[in-house]
């Protein structure tokens, strides 16, 4: 049994066998095994060679009428895969150095590729890519599962990977993918956000989970405590069975809150909305007791398709959401592409600092026809529901004005074409940078509402990459600078008499809810599965308690003090609620 600690980013627990997802360009980690496992590694190697050569033979037969060049490639692959000396050489490495089969394959094939590349004979040097292909094929068999196989799962698994893109995660079949464990990632990476929305327990920032797990190992993912247990003993399995049952019971109990208002004990009404990436999540939001959609991350429309979404595709997605929500509010955020939300395929020339680069509104302002297509669809949908439009990552007034000009232009076009739209469509912006927070009083004069994106606000305020596990411990909503900015934005909104919401992950972190209420925030938008838990907490506090707590917290000067204090307060609240029930 082996326990690794990471960051729990999506709550819940799962016990299943592991499948390994390999990122194509990911180097296999150097990993050794204990003596008794050497035989197993050699057997795995033999099986991988056998399966890979059978696979190539099948391909060769299925595509017999291909031209000679391709036949030649298959022949080369088969030659290597049936070469006993090659297999022996790798097996020798496993026995001598105790390497895992994966690492031994990788080292050997790369060595061969290097030698091939250096020969003057062009026929041989051109074979280098074939060697890499053979390496990948063998690794795929060793790692147990190819990425595309995840679409055809027939039994529950836990996905173990170095890292996952938000799109990969969004494509997981929740019925079978019961847990996620990755080496990389941070609490507010979009992969984590998607896992949370799907309700799949996930632990990220495990650093070396891919080195310590082999495909087929049984593992426990504990998204609540942020741990992964590899090959648990019988006692751990038993304990987790009980724990999982307790969680199911707890979720069931929370279900009873769906119809009750999110209201503090002294009668302050709080609005809870859902953050969604896909229209179907609107249904989950309502089931969980959400009253509308506070953040629709429309870039997922772009990410899941292999083409730029058409106006009709946008319109359809918005209409699908309206159909579910009726006249409840839906805040559509215009595409927030870039940073960690680019498919690899589209990222032809990677930026050096993608989070500081051409992302979000900047990307839209430089790609106006794409931007206008989306705005047209939003405006057309606006006559059917209670729609608001929101621009992300605004950092200065000019960006906001430009975005509003484009909106006005699209309105004019629609008017000319006599296409109906809501001329009073509320326009808001996300406050996600210290720059925007600091000029909030100016921005407030030109918009109908603010929504604080704490995920980015924290990253830009503290200069901590939100997806980088090596600095994850520095990423904290409790930093006094972050709290000051959040306080300031509320003050600016109140003075200008505009609405203000919080839609970053901070709005679902229980210890921060009383602080946000205490600072005056009464509208939160969060991952739908978290709504009941947050509602329960709101119903267990009074506004005067929250104000006192916020005052106290604003006087601390380190994030550790803030965190310790808030955790202790939260524990007291939880104990109190448990006491009331008894
Ligand atoms: C945020 O930054 O807090 C936010 C809600 O937007 P996203 O997580 O999509 O960047
Ligand atoms: Mg953001």
Coordinates of C-alpha atoms and ligand atoms in Angstrom, one line a residue:
X1 CA 0.0 0.0 0.0
X2 CA 1.3 3.4 -1.0
X3 CA -0.3 6.8 -0.1
X4 CA 0.4 10.0 -2.1
X5 CA -0.7 13.4 -1.0
X6 CA -1.9 16.0 -3.6
X7 CA -4.6 18.6 -3.8
X8 CA -8.2 17.4 -3.6
X9 CA -10.0 19.4 -6.3
X10 CA -13.3 17.6 -6.6
X11 CA -14.9 15.9 -3.6
X12 CA -16.0 12.3 -3.2
X13 CA -14.1 9.0 -3.1
X14 CA -13.7 6.2 -5.5
X15 CA -12.0 2.8 -5.5
X16 CA -11.3 1.2 -8.9
X17 CA -8.6 -0.1 -11.1
X18 CA -6.4 2.5 -12.9
X19 CA -6.0 3.3 -16.5
X20 CA -3.1 5.3 -17.6
X21 CA -3.5 8.1 -20.1
X22 CA -0.3 9.0 -21.9
X23 CA 0.2 12.4 -23.3
X24 CA 1.9 11.7 -26.6
X25 CA 5.0 13.8 -25.9
X26 CA 5.3 12.8 -22.3
X27 CA 8.6 11.1 -21.4
X28 CA 8.2 7.9 -19.4
X29 CA 9.5 8.5 -15.9
X30 CA 12.5 6.5 -14.7
X31 CA 11.1 4.1 -12.2
X32 CA 12.4 0.9 -10.7
X33 CA 10.6 -2.1 -9.2
X34 CA 11.4 -4.4 -6.2
X35 CA 13.1 -7.8 -6.9
X36 CA 10.0 -9.9 -6.8
X37 CA 8.3 -7.7 -9.4
X38 CA 11.0 -8.1 -12.0
X39 CA 9.4 -11.3 -13.5
X40 CA 6.1 -9.5 -13.8
X41 CA 7.7 -6.6 -15.7
X42 CA 9.4 -9.1 -18.1
X43 CA 6.1 -10.8 -18.7
X44 CA 4.4 -7.4 -19.3
X45 CA 7.1 -6.6 -21.8
X46 CA 6.5 -10.0 -23.7
X47 CA 2.8 -9.4 -23.8
X48 CA 3.2 -5.8 -25.1
X49 CA 5.4 -7.0 -27.9
X50 CA 2.9 -9.8 -28.7
X51 CA -0.1 -7.5 -28.7
X52 CA 1.7 -4.8 -30.7
X53 CA 2.8 -7.2 -33.4
X54 CA -0.7 -8.7 -33.6
X55 CA -2.1 -5.2 -33.9
X56 CA 0.2 -4.3 -36.8
X57 CA -0.5 -7.6 -38.6
X58 CA -4.3 -6.9 -38.3
X59 CA -3.8 -3.4 -39.7
X60 CA -1.7 -4.9 -42.5
X61 CA -4.4 -7.4 -43.5
X62 CA -7.2 -4.8 -43.2
X63 CA -5.4 -2.4 -45.5
X64 CA -3.9 -4.8 -48.0
X65 CA -4.6 -2.5 -50.9
X66 CA -2.4 0.3 -49.6
X67 CA 0.5 1.6 -51.6
X68 CA 3.9 0.1 -51.2
X69 CA 5.3 2.9 -49.1
X70 CA 2.8 2.2 -46.3
X71 CA 3.2 -1.5 -46.6
X72 CA 6.9 -0.9 -46.2
X73 CA 6.2 0.9 -42.9
X74 CA 4.1 -1.9 -41.6
X75 CA 6.9 -4.4 -42.6
X76 CA 9.5 -2.4 -40.7
X77 CA 7.3 -2.2 -37.6
X78 CA 6.7 -5.9 -37.7
X79 CA 10.4 -6.6 -38.2
X80 CA 11.2 -4.8 -34.9
X81 CA 8.2 -6.2 -33.0
X82 CA 9.1 -9.8 -33.9
X83 CA 12.8 -9.2 -33.3
X84 CA 13.7 -11.5 -30.4
X85 CA 17.1 -9.8 -29.8
X86 CA 15.5 -6.5 -29.3
X87 CA 13.1 -7.9 -26.8
X88 CA 15.9 -9.7 -25.0
X89 CA 17.9 -6.5 -24.9
X90 CA 15.0 -4.7 -23.2
X91 CA 14.4 -7.6 -20.8
X92 CA 18.0 -7.6 -19.9
X93 CA 17.7 -4.0 -18.9
X94 CA 14.7 -4.8 -16.7
X95 CA 16.6 -7.6 -15.0
X96 CA 19.9 -5.7 -14.5
X97 CA 18.6 -2.3 -13.6
X98 CA 15.2 -3.2 -12.2
X99 CA 13.5 -0.7 -14.5
X100 CA 9.8 -0.9 -15.2
X101 CA 9.0 -2.3 -18.6
X102 CA 7.8 1.1 -19.8
X103 CA 11.1 2.8 -18.9
X104 CA 13.2 0.0 -20.3
X105 CA 11.3 0.2 -23.6
X106 CA 11.6 3.9 -23.8
X107 CA 15.4 4.0 -23.0
X108 CA 16.2 1.3 -25.5
X109 CA 14.1 2.6 -28.4
X110 CA 15.4 6.1 -27.9
X111 CA 18.9 4.8 -28.0
X112 CA 18.2 3.0 -31.2
X113 CA 16.6 6.1 -32.7
X114 CA 19.7 8.1 -31.7
X115 CA 22.0 5.7 -33.5
X116 CA 19.8 5.6 -36.5
X117 CA 19.7 9.4 -36.7
X118 CA 23.5 9.5 -36.8
X119 CA 24.1 7.0 -39.6
X120 CA 24.9 8.4 -43.0
X121 CA 22.7 5.9 -44.7
X122 CA 19.5 7.9 -45.5
X123 CA 17.3 4.7 -45.6
X124 CA 18.2 4.0 -42.0
X125 CA 18.2 7.6 -40.7
X126 CA 14.7 8.1 -42.2
X127 CA 13.5 5.2 -40.0
X128 CA 13.9 7.3 -36.8
X129 CA 10.2 8.2 -36.7
X130 CA 9.3 4.6 -37.1
X131 CA 11.3 3.8 -34.0
X132 CA 9.4 6.4 -32.1
X133 CA 6.1 5.1 -33.4
X134 CA 7.0 1.6 -32.3
X135 CA 8.0 2.9 -28.9
X136 CA 4.6 4.6 -28.6
X137 CA 2.8 1.5 -29.7
X138 CA 4.6 -0.6 -27.1
X139 CA 4.0 2.0 -24.4
X140 CA 0.3 2.2 -25.2
X141 CA 0.0 -1.5 -24.6
X142 CA 2.1 -1.3 -21.5
X143 CA 0.1 1.6 -20.1
X144 CA -3.0 -0.4 -20.6
X145 CA -5.3 1.9 -22.4
X146 CA -5.2 4.2 -25.3
X147 CA -6.8 7.6 -25.0
X148 CA -9.5 6.9 -27.5
X149 CA -10.4 3.7 -25.6
X150 CA -11.8 5.9 -22.8
X151 CA -14.8 6.6 -25.0
X152 CA -15.6 2.9 -25.1
X153 CA -15.3 2.0 -21.4
X154 CA -17.4 -0.9 -20.2
X155 CA -16.3 -0.9 -16.6
X156 CA -15.5 1.7 -13.9
X157 CA -11.9 3.1 -13.9
X158 CA -9.8 5.8 -12.3
X159 CA -7.9 7.8 -14.9
X160 CA -4.3 8.4 -14.0
X161 CA -2.3 10.9 -16.1
X162 CA 0.5 13.3 -16.0
X163 CA -1.9 16.1 -16.9
X164 CA -5.3 16.4 -18.6
X165 CA -6.7 19.2 -20.8
X166 CA -10.1 20.6 -19.8
X167 CA -11.5 19.2 -23.1
X168 CA -10.2 15.7 -22.4
X169 CA -11.8 15.8 -19.0
X170 CA -15.1 17.2 -20.3
X171 CA -15.3 14.2 -22.7
X172 CA -15.1 11.6 -19.9
X173 CA -18.1 9.3 -19.5
X174 CA -19.1 9.9 -15.9
X175 CA -20.7 6.5 -15.7
X176 CA -17.3 4.8 -16.0
X177 CA -14.7 7.4 -15.1
X178 CA -15.1 7.3 -11.3
X179 CA -12.0 9.2 -10.3
X180 CA -9.0 11.3 -11.6
X181 CA -5.5 11.5 -10.4
X182 CA -2.8 13.6 -12.0
X183 CA 0.8 14.6 -11.5
X184 CA 0.2 18.2 -12.5
X185 CA -2.5 20.8 -12.0
X186 CA -3.9 23.3 -9.4
X187 CA -7.1 23.8 -7.6
X188 CA -8.5 26.3 -10.1
X189 CA -7.1 24.8 -13.3
X190 CA -10.0 24.3 -15.8
X191 CA -9.4 20.6 -15.6
X192 CA -10.2 20.7 -11.9
X193 CA -13.2 22.9 -12.5
X194 CA -14.6 20.5 -15.1
X195 CA -14.1 17.5 -12.8
X196 CA -16.0 19.3 -10.1
X197 CA -18.8 20.2 -12.5
X198 CA -19.0 16.6 -13.5
X199 CA -18.9 15.5 -9.9
X200 CA -15.9 13.1 -10.5
X201 CA -13.7 12.9 -7.4
X202 CA -10.2 14.2 -8.4
X203 CA -6.8 14.8 -6.9
X204 CA -4.2 16.8 -8.7
X205 CA -0.6 17.9 -8.0
X206 CA 0.4 14.4 -7.0
X207 CA 3.8 15.0 -8.7
X208 CA 4.6 11.3 -9.2
X209 CA 1.4 9.4 -9.4
X210 CA 2.2 8.2 -12.9
X211 CA 5.5 6.8 -11.7
X212 CA 4.0 4.9 -8.8
X213 CA 0.8 3.5 -10.4
X214 CA 0.8 0.8 -13.0
X215 CA -2.2 0.2 -15.2
X216 CA -4.5 -2.2 -13.5
X217 CA -3.5 -1.3 -10.0
X218 CA -6.4 -0.8 -7.6
X219 CA -6.4 2.8 -6.4
X220 CA -8.5 4.9 -4.1
X221 CA -9.0 8.5 -5.0
X222 CA -10.0 10.6 -2.0
X223 CA -11.0 14.0 -3.4
X224 CA -12.0 15.3 0.1
X225 CA -8.6 14.7 1.7
X226 CA -6.6 15.1 -1.4
X227 CA -5.0 11.6 -1.2
X228 CA -4.5 8.7 -3.5
X229 CA -3.9 5.2 -2.1
X230 CA -2.3 2.7 -4.4
X231 CA -3.0 -1.0 -3.9
X232 CA -4.8 -0.4 -0.6
X233 CA -4.9 -3.2 2.0
X234 CA -8.1 -4.9 3.0
X235 CA -8.5 -2.5 6.0
X236 CA -8.2 0.6 3.8
X237 CA -10.7 -0.8 1.3
X238 CA -13.1 -1.5 4.1
X239 CA -12.7 1.9 5.7
X240 CA -13.3 3.6 2.3
X241 CA -16.4 1.5 1.7
X242 CA -17.9 3.0 4.9
X243 CA -16.7 6.5 4.0
X244 CA -18.2 6.3 0.5
X245 CA -21.5 5.2 2.0
X246 CA -21.4 8.1 4.5
X247 CA -20.8 10.5 1.7
X248 CA -23.8 9.2 -0.3
X249 CA -25.9 9.6 2.8
X250 CA -24.7 13.1 3.3
X251 CA -25.4 14.1 -0.3
X252 CA -28.9 12.5 0.0
X253 CA -29.5 14.6 3.2
X254 CA -28.4 17.8 1.4
X255 CA -30.9 17.0 -1.4
X256 CA -33.6 18.0 1.1
X257 CA -32.3 21.6 0.9
X258 CA -33.0 22.1 -2.8
X259 CA -36.3 23.8 -2.3
X260 CA -35.3 25.9 0.7
X261 CA -34.0 29.4 0.2
X262 CA -30.4 30.3 0.7
X263 CA -31.0 32.6 3.6
X264 CA -29.0 33.5 6.7
X265 CA -30.5 32.8 10.1
X266 CA -31.3 36.5 10.4
X267 CA -33.1 36.7 7.1
X268 CA -30.6 37.9 4.5
X269 CA -31.4 36.3 1.2
X270 CA -28.4 35.1 -0.9
X271 CA -28.7 34.2 -4.6
X272 CA -26.9 31.0 -5.6
X273 CA -26.4 30.5 -9.3
X274 CA -24.5 27.7 -11.2
X275 CA -21.3 27.9 -13.2
X276 CA -21.7 25.8 -16.3
X277 CA -19.6 24.7 -19.3
X278 CA -22.4 22.9 -21.2
X279 CA -26.2 23.5 -21.4
X280 CA -27.1 20.2 -19.8
X281 CA -25.4 21.4 -16.6
X282 CA -28.2 24.0 -16.3
X283 CA -30.5 21.1 -15.4
X284 CA -28.1 20.0 -12.7
X285 CA -27.9 23.5 -11.4
X286 CA -31.7 23.7 -11.0
X287 CA -31.9 20.2 -9.4
X288 CA -29.3 21.2 -6.9
X289 CA -31.3 24.3 -5.9
X290 CA -29.6 26.9 -8.1
X291 CA -31.7 29.8 -9.2
X292 CA -30.1 30.5 -12.5
X293 CA -26.8 30.5 -14.3
X294 CA -24.2 33.0 -13.1
X295 CA -21.4 32.0 -15.5
X296 CA -21.8 30.1 -18.7
X297 CA -18.2 29.4 -19.9
X298 CA -19.0 29.4 -23.6
X299 CA -15.5 28.7 -24.8
X300 CA -16.2 25.0 -24.3
X301 CA -18.4 25.2 -27.4
X302 CA -15.2 26.1 -29.2
X303 CA -13.0 23.6 -27.4
X304 CA -15.2 20.5 -28.0
X305 CA -15.6 21.2 -31.7
X306 CA -13.0 20.7 -34.4
X307 CA -14.2 23.9 -36.1
X308 CA -15.1 27.4 -35.0
X309 CA -18.7 27.3 -33.8
X310 CA -21.2 28.8 -36.3
X311 CA -23.8 31.4 -35.2
X312 CA -26.4 28.7 -35.3
X313 CA -24.4 26.4 -33.1
X314 CA -24.0 29.3 -30.6
X315 CA -27.7 30.1 -30.8
X316 CA -28.7 26.5 -30.3
X317 CA -26.6 26.1 -27.2
X318 CA -28.1 29.3 -25.7
X319 CA -31.6 28.2 -26.6
X320 CA -31.0 24.8 -25.0
X321 CA -30.0 26.6 -21.8
X322 CA -33.0 28.9 -22.0
X323 CA -35.2 25.9 -22.5
X324 CA -34.0 24.5 -19.2
X325 CA -33.9 27.7 -17.3
X326 CA -37.1 29.4 -18.6
X327 CA -37.1 33.0 -17.4
X328 CA -34.4 32.5 -14.7
X329 CA -31.3 34.6 -15.3
X330 CA -28.5 33.3 -17.5
X331 CA -25.2 35.1 -17.7
X332 CA -23.4 34.3 -20.9
X333 CA -19.7 35.0 -20.8
X334 CA -18.2 35.6 -24.2
X335 CA -15.5 33.2 -25.2
X336 CA -12.6 33.1 -22.8
X337 CA -10.2 31.2 -25.0
X338 CA -6.4 31.1 -24.4
X339 CA -4.2 30.3 -21.4
X340 CA -5.1 26.7 -20.5
X341 CA -8.2 26.6 -22.7
X342 CA -6.7 26.0 -26.1
X343 CA -6.8 22.6 -27.7
X344 CA -3.3 21.4 -28.5
X345 CA -4.2 21.2 -32.1
X346 CA -5.0 24.8 -32.3
X347 CA -2.0 25.9 -30.5
X348 CA 0.2 26.1 -33.5
X349 CA 2.6 28.6 -32.1
X350 CA 2.6 28.4 -28.3
X351 CA 2.9 31.6 -26.3
X352 CA 5.7 32.0 -23.8
X353 CA 3.4 33.2 -21.1
X354 CA -0.1 32.1 -22.2
X355 CA -1.8 33.4 -19.1
X356 CA -0.4 36.9 -19.8
X357 CA -0.9 36.5 -23.5
X358 CA -3.5 36.7 -26.1
X359 CA -6.4 35.2 -24.1
X360 CA -10.0 36.0 -23.4
X361 CA -11.3 39.5 -24.4
X362 CA -7.9 40.3 -26.0
X363 CA -8.3 37.3 -28.3
X364 CA -11.8 38.3 -29.2
X365 CA -10.9 41.9 -29.9
X366 CA -8.3 40.7 -32.3
X367 CA -10.7 38.2 -33.9
X368 CA -13.7 40.4 -34.4
X369 CA -15.6 38.3 -36.9
X370 CA -15.6 35.3 -34.5
X371 CA -16.5 37.6 -31.6
X372 CA -19.4 39.2 -33.6
X373 CA -20.7 35.8 -34.5
X374 CA -21.1 34.9 -30.9
X375 CA -22.6 38.3 -29.9
X376 CA -25.2 38.0 -32.7
X377 CA -26.2 34.6 -31.4
X378 CA -26.5 35.9 -27.8
X379 CA -28.6 38.9 -29.0
X380 CA -30.9 36.7 -31.0
X381 CA -31.4 34.4 -28.0
X382 CA -31.9 37.3 -25.7
X383 CA -35.5 37.8 -26.7
X384 CA -36.4 34.3 -25.5
X385 CA -34.9 34.3 -22.0
X386 CA -33.5 36.4 -19.2
X387 CA -30.0 36.8 -20.7
X388 CA -27.1 38.9 -19.6
X389 CA -23.8 39.3 -21.5
X390 CA -20.5 39.4 -19.7
X391 CA -17.0 40.2 -21.0
X392 CA -14.0 38.4 -19.3
X393 CA -10.6 39.6 -18.4
X394 CA -11.2 43.3 -18.8
X395 CA -8.2 45.2 -17.6
X396 CA -8.8 48.7 -18.9
X397 CA -11.6 51.0 -20.0
X398 CA -10.7 50.9 -23.7
X399 CA -11.2 47.2 -23.8
X400 CA -14.6 47.5 -22.3
X401 CA -15.5 50.4 -24.7
X402 CA -14.3 48.4 -27.7
X403 CA -16.3 45.4 -26.7
X404 CA -19.4 47.6 -26.2
X405 CA -18.9 49.2 -29.6
X406 CA -18.8 45.8 -31.2
X407 CA -22.0 44.9 -29.3
X408 CA -23.6 48.1 -30.6
X409 CA -22.5 47.4 -34.2
X410 CA -24.0 43.9 -34.0
X411 CA -27.2 45.4 -32.7
X412 CA -27.3 47.8 -35.6
X413 CA -26.8 45.0 -38.1
X414 CA -29.7 43.1 -36.5
X415 CA -31.9 46.1 -36.5
X416 CA -31.2 46.6 -40.2
X417 CA -32.1 43.0 -40.9
X418 CA -35.2 43.3 -38.7
X419 CA -34.0 40.5 -36.4
X420 CA -35.4 40.8 -32.8
X421 CA -33.1 41.2 -29.8
X422 CA -33.3 42.6 -26.3
X423 CA -32.0 46.2 -26.6
X424 CA -31.8 46.4 -22.8
X425 CA -29.6 43.3 -22.5
X426 CA -27.6 43.9 -19.3
X427 CA -23.8 44.2 -19.9
X428 CA -21.3 43.1 -17.3
X429 CA -17.7 42.4 -16.9
X430 CA -15.6 40.0 -14.9
X431 CA -13.2 41.5 -12.5
X432 CA -10.2 39.2 -12.7
X433 CA -7.2 41.3 -12.6
X434 CA -5.9 43.7 -9.9
X435 CA -6.0 46.4 -12.6
X436 CA -9.7 46.0 -13.0
X437 CA -10.3 45.8 -9.3
X438 CA -8.3 49.0 -8.7
X439 CA -10.2 51.0 -11.4
X440 CA -13.5 49.4 -10.5
X441 CA -15.1 52.7 -9.7
X442 CA -14.5 53.9 -13.3
X443 CA -15.6 50.6 -14.8
X444 CA -18.7 50.6 -12.7
X445 CA -20.0 53.7 -14.5
X446 CA -20.1 51.9 -17.8
X447 CA -21.5 48.5 -17.0
X448 CA -24.6 47.0 -15.4
X449 CA -22.8 44.5 -13.2
X450 CA -19.5 43.0 -12.1
X451 CA -18.7 39.4 -11.4
X452 CA -15.5 38.7 -9.6
X453 CA -13.5 35.8 -11.1
X454 CA -11.5 35.0 -8.1
X455 CA -9.6 32.2 -9.9
X456 CA -7.8 34.6 -12.1
X457 CA -7.9 37.5 -9.7
X458 CA -5.8 35.4 -7.2
X459 CA -3.4 34.2 -9.9
X460 CA -2.7 37.7 -11.2
X461 CA -2.6 39.4 -7.8
X462 CA -0.2 36.9 -6.3
X463 CA 1.7 36.1 -9.5
X464 CA 1.0 32.4 -9.0
X465 CA 0.1 30.3 -12.1
X466 CA -3.2 28.7 -11.2
X467 CA -2.4 25.4 -13.0
X468 CA 1.2 25.0 -11.8
X469 CA 1.4 22.4 -9.0
X470 CA 4.9 23.5 -8.0
X471 CA 3.6 26.9 -6.7
X472 CA 0.1 25.6 -5.6
X473 CA 0.9 26.3 -2.0
X474 CA 1.3 30.0 -2.7
X475 CA -2.1 30.2 -4.4
X476 CA -4.5 31.4 -1.7
X477 CA -7.8 33.3 -1.6
X478 CA -6.8 34.2 2.0
X479 CA -4.0 36.5 1.0
X480 CA -4.8 39.9 2.5
X481 CA -4.1 41.6 -0.9
X482 CA -6.8 39.4 -2.5
X483 CA -9.3 40.1 0.3
X484 CA -8.6 43.9 0.1
X485 CA -9.3 43.9 -3.7
X486 CA -12.6 41.9 -3.2
X487 CA -13.7 44.4 -0.6
X488 CA -12.8 47.3 -2.8
X489 CA -14.8 46.0 -5.8
X490 CA -17.9 45.6 -3.6
X491 CA -17.5 49.2 -2.4
X492 CA -17.2 50.5 -6.0
X493 CA -20.2 48.5 -7.1
X494 CA -22.3 49.7 -4.2
X495 CA -21.4 53.4 -4.8
X496 CA -22.4 53.1 -8.5
X497 CA -25.5 51.1 -7.5
X498 CA -24.7 48.1 -9.8
X499 CA -25.0 44.4 -9.1
X500 CA -21.9 42.5 -8.0
X501 CA -21.4 38.8 -7.9
X502 CA -18.6 36.3 -7.1
X503 CA -18.2 33.4 -9.6
X504 CA -14.7 32.1 -9.0
X505 CA -14.1 28.9 -7.0
X506 CA -13.7 30.9 -3.9
X507 CA -17.5 31.1 -3.9
X508 CA -17.7 27.4 -3.3
X509 CA -15.0 27.1 -0.6
X510 CA -16.9 26.8 2.6
X511 CA -14.5 28.7 4.9
X512 CA -14.7 31.8 2.7
X513 CA -18.5 32.0 2.4
X514 CA -19.0 33.9 5.7
X515 CA -16.2 36.3 4.7
X516 CA -17.9 37.0 1.3
X517 CA -21.2 37.5 3.0
X518 CA -19.6 39.7 5.6
X519 CA -18.1 41.9 2.9
X520 CA -21.5 42.4 1.5
X521 CA -21.7 39.8 -1.3
X522 CA -25.2 38.3 -1.6
X523 CA -24.9 36.7 -5.0
X524 CA -22.6 33.7 -5.6
X525 CA -22.1 31.5 -8.6
X526 CA -20.5 28.1 -8.3
X527 CA -20.1 24.6 -9.5
X528 CA -23.6 23.1 -9.4
X529 CA -22.7 20.1 -7.2
X530 CA -21.5 22.4 -4.5
X531 CA -24.7 24.4 -4.2
X532 CA -26.4 22.4 -1.5
X533 CA -23.3 22.4 0.8
X534 CA -22.9 26.2 0.4
X535 CA -26.6 26.7 1.0
X536 CA -26.4 24.7 4.2
X537 CA -23.6 26.8 5.4
X538 CA -25.4 30.1 4.6
X539 CA -28.5 28.8 6.5
X540 CA -26.4 28.2 9.6
X541 CA -24.9 31.7 10.0
X542 CA -26.2 35.2 10.7
X543 CA -25.2 38.2 8.7
X544 CA -24.0 40.0 11.9
X545 CA -21.7 37.0 12.6
X546 CA -20.3 37.2 9.0
X547 CA -19.7 41.0 9.3
X548 CA -17.8 40.5 12.5
X549 CA -15.8 37.7 11.0
X550 CA -15.0 39.8 7.9
X551 CA -13.9 42.7 10.1
X552 CA -11.6 40.5 12.0
X553 CA -10.1 38.8 9.0
X554 CA -9.4 42.1 7.2
X555 CA -7.1 43.0 10.1
X556 CA -4.9 40.0 9.8
X557 CA -1.7 40.5 7.8
X558 CA -0.8 37.0 6.6
X559 CA -2.7 34.4 4.7
X560 CA -1.8 31.8 7.3
X561 CA -3.5 33.8 10.0
X562 CA -6.6 34.2 7.8
X563 CA -6.7 30.5 6.9
X564 CA -6.2 29.2 10.4
X565 CA -8.9 31.5 11.8
X566 CA -11.4 30.7 9.0
X567 CA -10.8 27.0 9.4
X568 CA -11.3 27.1 13.1
X569 CA -14.5 29.1 12.7
X570 CA -15.8 26.7 10.0
X571 CA -15.1 23.7 12.3
X572 CA -17.1 25.4 15.0
X573 CA -20.0 26.1 12.7
X574 CA -20.0 22.4 11.5
X575 CA -19.9 21.2 15.1
X576 CA -22.8 23.5 16.1
X577 CA -24.9 22.3 13.2
X578 CA -24.2 18.7 14.2
X579 CA -25.0 19.6 17.8
X580 CA -28.4 21.1 16.7
X581 CA -29.2 17.9 14.9
X582 CA -28.5 15.7 17.9
Ligands
LIG1 C1 -12.3 33.1 -12.7 O1 -11.3 33.4 -13.2 O2 -12.5 33.1 -11.5 C2 -13.4 32.6 -13.5 C3 -14.6 32.3 -13.0 O3 -13.2 32.3 -14.8 P1 -12.4 31.0 -15.3 O4 -12.2 30.1 -14.2 O5 -13.2 30.4 -16.4 O6 -11.1 31.6 -15.8
LIG2 MG1 -11.2 33.7 -15.4

